[in-house]
Amino acid sequence: MQNDQPHLLIVDDDERIRVLLQKYLVRSGFLVTSARDAAHARRILAGLDFDLIVLDVMMPGEDGVTLCADLRRDRETPILLLTAKAETDDRIAGLEAGADDYLAKPFEPKELLLRINSILRRVPPSEAETVLPKVLHLGPLRYEMERGEMWRGEDLVRLTATEVQLMKIFAATPGEPISREEMVDRLGRSGGQAQERAVDVQITRLRRKLEADPKQPRYLQTVRGAGYMLAPD
């Protein structure tokens, strides 16, 4: 990557959209690489790392949700899904596959830019300050608040950009419930039932990394009528 310009990968089978977005995002200060389908994206990703991937869901061959889920197996690069489908279930499927956010087509390029910047702000800096971190203990896990990192012994627990942001939100007020509406607001997303349900999906994913039994959570608890609460040791 060059200097401090974030490098984006745009994956869309519509050449007109690829060209439009590439020109707009380059003018907005990003480095941009584009791919015409999932197979093309895989070849590019084999040799380059990116700060964020903008991924179309409906593509010939391998679709965006499948590619997203596969990428999540070995990388935590933020992923923003573009979908022409309006159904909430389709968007939830994308989040369950590991996407950090979604944007329904058609959309204004400015809205895409706002979503991209919002996601990038949630990504922790590559070089953490050398300060003594405050630590929360969650059973065998420890969460270093200053660095926004989760550790199991000497092993770093990989968190997505959204999970990093959620942990920061919870760690700021441990032992206090936070409503889904407030979490949607702090994550920088527009409100509504769909976004609150999306928060539920993100909480479920985070619990899989925090809890011995995610179905009976000890550390990331549901508080009836109030939201969710982090309860460290």
mmCIF file of C-alpha atoms in Angstrom:
data_model
loop_
_atom_site.group_PDB
_atom_site.id
_atom_site.type_symbol
_atom_site.label_atom_id
_atom_site.label_comp_id
_atom_site.label_asym_id
_atom_site.label_seq_id
_atom_site.Cartn_x
_atom_site.Cartn_y
_atom_site.Cartn_z
ATOM 1 C CA MET A 1 0.000 0.000 0.000
ATOM 2 C CA GLN A 2 1.106 3.581 -0.611
ATOM 3 C CA ASN A 3 1.417 6.002 2.264
ATOM 4 C CA ASP A 4 -1.742 6.097 4.374
ATOM 5 C CA GLN A 5 -4.284 5.677 1.556
ATOM 6 C CA PRO A 6 -6.652 2.792 2.334
ATOM 7 C CA HIS A 7 -6.640 0.152 -0.408
ATOM 8 C CA LEU A 8 -10.067 -1.138 -1.430
ATOM 9 C CA LEU A 9 -11.048 -4.152 -3.533
ATOM 10 C CA ILE A 10 -14.305 -3.773 -5.503
ATOM 11 C CA VAL A 11 -15.832 -7.083 -6.654
ATOM 12 C CA ASP A 12 -18.808 -6.743 -9.015
ATOM 13 C CA ASP A 13 -19.715 -8.414 -12.304
ATOM 14 C CA ASP A 14 -21.273 -5.182 -13.634
ATOM 15 C CA GLU A 15 -18.464 -3.335 -15.418
ATOM 16 C CA ARG A 16 -20.372 -0.045 -15.385
ATOM 17 C CA ILE A 17 -20.692 -0.162 -11.588
ATOM 18 C CA ARG A 18 -17.040 -1.181 -11.161
ATOM 19 C CA VAL A 19 -15.809 1.746 -13.258
ATOM 20 C CA LEU A 20 -18.167 4.222 -11.599
ATOM 21 C CA LEU A 21 -17.210 3.189 -8.072
ATOM 22 C CA GLN A 22 -13.502 3.024 -8.859
ATOM 23 C CA LYS A 23 -13.453 6.571 -10.252
ATOM 24 C CA TYR A 24 -15.538 7.945 -7.376
ATOM 25 C CA LEU A 25 -13.518 6.252 -4.641
ATOM 26 C CA VAL A 26 -10.162 7.213 -6.186
ATOM 27 C CA ARG A 27 -11.354 10.842 -6.210
ATOM 28 C CA SER A 28 -12.280 10.343 -2.541
ATOM 29 C CA GLY A 29 -8.701 9.448 -1.625
ATOM 30 C CA PHE A 30 -8.586 5.646 -1.847
ATOM 31 C CA LEU A 31 -6.444 3.220 -3.756
ATOM 32 C CA VAL A 32 -8.854 0.950 -5.625
ATOM 33 C CA THR A 33 -8.471 -2.421 -7.323
ATOM 34 C CA SER A 34 -11.418 -4.101 -9.029
ATOM 35 C CA ALA A 35 -12.384 -7.697 -9.808
ATOM 36 C CA ARG A 36 -15.108 -8.917 -12.196
ATOM 37 C CA ASP A 37 -16.113 -12.016 -10.211
ATOM 38 C CA ALA A 38 -15.188 -14.207 -7.241
ATOM 39 C CA ALA A 39 -12.562 -16.192 -9.136
ATOM 40 C CA HIS A 40 -10.852 -12.974 -10.277
ATOM 41 C CA ALA A 41 -10.995 -11.635 -6.705
ATOM 42 C CA ARG A 42 -9.356 -14.793 -5.362
ATOM 43 C CA ARG A 43 -6.429 -14.389 -7.769
ATOM 44 C CA ILE A 44 -5.943 -10.786 -6.672
ATOM 45 C CA LEU A 45 -6.247 -11.645 -2.966
ATOM 46 C CA ALA A 46 -3.595 -14.330 -3.341
ATOM 47 C CA GLY A 47 -1.012 -11.603 -3.814
ATOM 48 C CA LEU A 48 -2.399 -8.461 -2.169
ATOM 49 C CA ASP A 49 -3.846 -7.396 1.159
ATOM 50 C CA PHE A 50 -6.631 -4.817 1.364
ATOM 51 C CA ASP A 51 -8.073 -2.518 3.997
ATOM 52 C CA LEU A 52 -11.657 -3.301 2.927
ATOM 53 C CA ILE A 53 -13.516 -5.395 0.344
ATOM 54 C CA VAL A 54 -16.724 -4.150 -1.327
ATOM 55 C CA LEU A 55 -18.396 -7.349 -2.510
ATOM 56 C CA ASP A 56 -21.478 -7.774 -4.703
ATOM 57 C CA VAL A 57 -23.768 -10.608 -3.593
ATOM 58 C CA MET A 58 -25.415 -11.532 -6.901
ATOM 59 C CA MET A 59 -22.654 -12.642 -9.282
ATOM 60 C CA PRO A 60 -22.447 -15.479 -11.816
ATOM 61 C CA GLY A 61 -20.518 -18.478 -10.540
ATOM 62 C CA GLU A 62 -19.584 -18.153 -6.881
ATOM 63 C CA ASP A 63 -21.857 -15.623 -5.156
ATOM 64 C CA GLY A 64 -20.699 -12.933 -2.755
ATOM 65 C CA VAL A 65 -22.055 -14.530 0.426
ATOM 66 C CA THR A 66 -20.198 -17.791 -0.286
ATOM 67 C CA LEU A 67 -16.985 -15.926 -1.052
ATOM 68 C CA CYS A 68 -17.390 -13.842 2.111
ATOM 69 C CA ALA A 69 -17.797 -16.929 4.295
ATOM 70 C CA ASP A 70 -14.738 -18.562 2.728
ATOM 71 C CA LEU A 71 -12.563 -15.458 3.154
ATOM 72 C CA ARG A 72 -13.522 -15.301 6.820
ATOM 73 C CA ARG A 73 -11.781 -18.627 7.424
ATOM 74 C CA ASP A 74 -8.321 -17.094 7.224
ATOM 75 C CA ARG A 75 -8.597 -13.297 7.100
ATOM 76 C CA GLU A 76 -10.366 -10.509 8.972
ATOM 77 C CA THR A 77 -10.387 -7.868 6.230
ATOM 78 C CA PRO A 78 -13.596 -5.803 6.623
ATOM 79 C CA ILE A 79 -16.234 -6.745 4.045
ATOM 80 C CA LEU A 80 -19.138 -4.579 2.860
ATOM 81 C CA LEU A 81 -21.777 -6.465 0.858
ATOM 82 C CA LEU A 82 -23.740 -4.925 -2.006
ATOM 83 C CA THR A 83 -27.099 -6.587 -2.563
ATOM 84 C CA ALA A 84 -30.046 -5.980 -4.855
ATOM 85 C CA LYS A 85 -32.251 -8.021 -2.552
ATOM 86 C CA ALA A 86 -34.445 -6.138 -0.114
ATOM 87 C CA GLU A 87 -35.387 -9.077 2.095
ATOM 88 C CA THR A 88 -33.974 -8.888 5.615
ATOM 89 C CA ASP A 89 -33.169 -12.605 5.627
ATOM 90 C CA ASP A 90 -30.793 -12.203 2.676
ATOM 91 C CA ARG A 91 -28.932 -9.430 4.451
ATOM 92 C CA ILE A 92 -28.780 -11.428 7.671
ATOM 93 C CA ALA A 93 -27.282 -14.333 5.702
ATOM 94 C CA GLY A 94 -24.489 -11.996 4.627
ATOM 95 C CA LEU A 95 -23.798 -10.889 8.184
ATOM 96 C CA GLU A 96 -23.791 -14.490 9.363
ATOM 97 C CA ALA A 97 -21.221 -15.235 6.668
ATOM 98 C CA GLY A 98 -18.943 -12.646 8.280
ATOM 99 C CA ALA A 99 -19.727 -9.365 6.525
ATOM 100 C CA ASP A 100 -19.300 -6.186 8.553
ATOM 101 C CA ASP A 101 -22.130 -4.284 6.871
ATOM 102 C CA TYR A 102 -24.361 -4.293 3.793
ATOM 103 C CA LEU A 103 -25.784 -1.761 1.382
ATOM 104 C CA ALA A 104 -28.820 -2.403 -0.822
ATOM 105 C CA LYS A 105 -28.784 -1.457 -4.500
ATOM 106 C CA PRO A 106 -29.508 1.021 -5.900
ATOM 107 C CA PHE A 107 -27.504 3.388 -3.705
ATOM 108 C CA GLU A 108 -25.858 6.783 -3.922
ATOM 109 C CA PRO A 109 -22.026 6.625 -4.150
ATOM 110 C CA LYS A 110 -21.872 9.081 -1.248
ATOM 111 C CA GLU A 111 -23.744 6.600 0.958
ATOM 112 C CA LEU A 112 -21.232 3.885 0.047
ATOM 113 C CA LEU A 113 -18.415 6.273 0.947
ATOM 114 C CA LEU A 114 -19.995 6.970 4.340
ATOM 115 C CA ARG A 115 -20.347 3.220 5.025
ATOM 116 C CA ILE A 116 -16.739 2.547 4.011
ATOM 117 C CA ASN A 117 -15.390 5.317 6.234
ATOM 118 C CA SER A 118 -17.549 4.122 9.127
ATOM 119 C CA ILE A 119 -16.161 0.586 8.853
ATOM 120 C CA LEU A 120 -12.556 1.764 8.515
ATOM 121 C CA ARG A 121 -12.909 3.903 11.659
ATOM 122 C CA ARG A 122 -13.831 0.735 13.563
ATOM 123 C CA VAL A 123 -10.649 -1.081 12.526
ATOM 124 C CA PRO A 124 -7.917 -0.837 15.198
ATOM 125 C CA PRO A 125 -4.663 0.862 14.172
ATOM 126 C CA SER A 126 -1.941 -1.450 12.909
ATOM 127 C CA GLU A 127 0.533 -0.206 15.503
ATOM 128 C CA ALA A 128 -0.869 -0.008 19.020
ATOM 129 C CA GLU A 129 0.664 2.451 21.457
ATOM 130 C CA THR A 130 3.151 0.968 23.883
ATOM 131 C CA VAL A 131 1.173 1.673 27.041
ATOM 132 C CA LEU A 132 0.217 -0.593 29.887
ATOM 133 C CA PRO A 133 -3.179 -1.957 28.790
ATOM 134 C CA LYS A 134 -6.205 -2.202 30.981
ATOM 135 C CA VAL A 135 -7.339 -5.812 30.978
ATOM 136 C CA LEU A 136 -10.703 -7.516 31.411
ATOM 137 C CA HIS A 137 -10.671 -11.231 32.220
ATOM 138 C CA LEU A 138 -13.325 -13.467 30.685
ATOM 139 C CA GLY A 139 -12.495 -16.952 31.921
ATOM 140 C CA PRO A 140 -9.529 -18.188 29.848
ATOM 141 C CA LEU A 141 -9.653 -15.016 27.747
ATOM 142 C CA ARG A 142 -8.239 -11.597 28.465
ATOM 143 C CA TYR A 143 -9.327 -8.442 26.672
ATOM 144 C CA GLU A 144 -6.741 -5.655 26.444
ATOM 145 C CA MET A 145 -8.821 -2.493 26.333
ATOM 146 C CA GLU A 146 -6.182 -0.075 25.062
ATOM 147 C CA ARG A 147 -5.246 -2.303 22.139
ATOM 148 C CA GLY A 148 -8.727 -3.671 21.481
ATOM 149 C CA GLU A 149 -7.270 -7.183 21.440
ATOM 150 C CA MET A 150 -8.553 -10.490 22.760
ATOM 151 C CA TRP A 151 -6.075 -13.155 23.870
ATOM 152 C CA ARG A 152 -6.317 -16.794 24.897
ATOM 153 C CA GLY A 153 -2.999 -17.405 26.600
ATOM 154 C CA GLU A 154 -0.370 -16.511 24.012
ATOM 155 C CA ASP A 155 -2.813 -16.812 21.097
ATOM 156 C CA LEU A 156 -4.556 -13.774 19.633
ATOM 157 C CA VAL A 157 -8.285 -14.326 19.123
ATOM 158 C CA ARG A 158 -9.182 -13.026 15.670
ATOM 159 C CA LEU A 159 -12.007 -10.476 15.768
ATOM 160 C CA THR A 160 -13.744 -8.818 12.856
ATOM 161 C CA ALA A 161 -13.859 -5.020 12.691
ATOM 162 C CA THR A 162 -17.447 -5.031 13.970
ATOM 163 C CA GLU A 163 -16.555 -7.406 16.823
ATOM 164 C CA VAL A 164 -13.679 -5.117 17.790
ATOM 165 C CA GLN A 165 -16.095 -2.196 17.953
ATOM 166 C CA LEU A 166 -18.646 -4.175 19.954
ATOM 167 C CA MET A 167 -16.007 -5.194 22.493
ATOM 168 C CA LYS A 168 -14.945 -1.566 22.882
ATOM 169 C CA ILE A 169 -18.570 -0.550 23.442
ATOM 170 C CA PHE A 170 -19.130 -3.250 26.083
ATOM 171 C CA ALA A 171 -15.742 -2.817 27.761
ATOM 172 C CA ALA A 172 -16.371 0.903 28.290
ATOM 173 C CA THR A 173 -19.199 0.073 30.718
ATOM 174 C CA PRO A 174 -18.771 -3.510 31.985
ATOM 175 C CA GLY A 175 -21.649 -4.761 34.097
ATOM 176 C CA GLU A 176 -24.101 -2.300 32.538
ATOM 177 C CA PRO A 177 -26.675 -3.369 29.920
ATOM 178 C CA ILE A 178 -26.652 -1.654 26.535
ATOM 179 C CA SER A 179 -29.766 -1.641 24.372
ATOM 180 C CA ARG A 180 -29.725 -2.830 20.778
ATOM 181 C CA GLU A 181 -30.879 0.631 19.698
ATOM 182 C CA GLU A 182 -27.894 2.236 21.409
ATOM 183 C CA MET A 183 -25.502 -0.302 19.866
ATOM 184 C CA VAL A 184 -26.873 0.439 16.388
ATOM 185 C CA ASP A 185 -26.258 4.133 17.039
ATOM 186 C CA ARG A 186 -22.699 3.587 18.350
ATOM 187 C CA LEU A 187 -21.855 1.384 15.384
ATOM 188 C CA GLY A 188 -22.725 4.318 13.144
ATOM 189 C CA ARG A 189 -25.612 2.634 11.359
ATOM 190 C CA SER A 190 -29.093 3.878 10.544
ATOM 191 C CA GLY A 191 -31.772 2.652 12.940
ATOM 192 C CA GLY A 192 -34.639 0.270 12.431
ATOM 193 C CA GLN A 193 -35.633 -3.306 13.165
ATOM 194 C CA ALA A 194 -33.387 -4.764 10.481
ATOM 195 C CA GLN A 195 -30.288 -3.165 12.000
ATOM 196 C CA GLU A 196 -31.258 -4.248 15.507
ATOM 197 C CA ARG A 197 -31.649 -7.802 14.240
ATOM 198 C CA ALA A 198 -28.246 -7.450 12.587
ATOM 199 C CA VAL A 199 -26.812 -6.576 16.012
ATOM 200 C CA ASP A 200 -28.281 -9.830 17.353
ATOM 201 C CA VAL A 201 -26.415 -11.726 14.644
ATOM 202 C CA GLN A 202 -23.145 -9.978 15.506
ATOM 203 C CA ILE A 203 -23.653 -10.764 19.203
ATOM 204 C CA THR A 204 -24.213 -14.439 18.356
ATOM 205 C CA ARG A 205 -20.965 -14.514 16.379
ATOM 206 C CA LEU A 206 -19.050 -12.782 19.175
ATOM 207 C CA ARG A 207 -20.393 -15.207 21.773
ATOM 208 C CA ARG A 208 -18.934 -18.105 19.809
ATOM 209 C CA LYS A 209 -15.507 -16.619 20.496
ATOM 210 C CA LEU A 210 -16.146 -15.640 24.128
ATOM 211 C CA GLU A 211 -18.215 -18.423 25.605
ATOM 212 C CA ALA A 212 -17.620 -22.082 26.438
ATOM 213 C CA ASP A 213 -21.339 -22.591 25.730
ATOM 214 C CA PRO A 214 -22.693 -19.771 23.518
ATOM 215 C CA LYS A 215 -26.274 -20.932 24.148
ATOM 216 C CA GLN A 216 -25.809 -20.332 27.892
ATOM 217 C CA PRO A 217 -23.586 -17.239 27.896
ATOM 218 C CA ARG A 218 -21.657 -16.386 31.031
ATOM 219 C CA TYR A 219 -19.774 -13.283 29.904
ATOM 220 C CA LEU A 220 -21.898 -11.657 27.191
ATOM 221 C CA GLN A 221 -25.302 -11.824 28.802
ATOM 222 C CA THR A 222 -28.792 -10.947 27.612
ATOM 223 C CA VAL A 223 -30.583 -8.660 30.064
ATOM 224 C CA ARG A 224 -34.310 -9.029 29.557
ATOM 225 C CA GLY A 225 -35.878 -5.770 28.419
ATOM 226 C CA ALA A 226 -32.562 -3.914 28.571
ATOM 227 C CA GLY A 227 -30.231 -5.346 25.932
ATOM 228 C CA TYR A 228 -26.824 -6.997 26.309
ATOM 229 C CA MET A 229 -24.171 -6.729 29.015
ATOM 230 C CA LEU A 230 -20.522 -7.731 29.336
ATOM 231 C CA ALA A 231 -19.911 -9.427 32.711
ATOM 232 C CA PRO A 232 -16.155 -9.989 33.166
ATOM 233 C CA ASP A 233 -14.661 -11.948 36.077
#
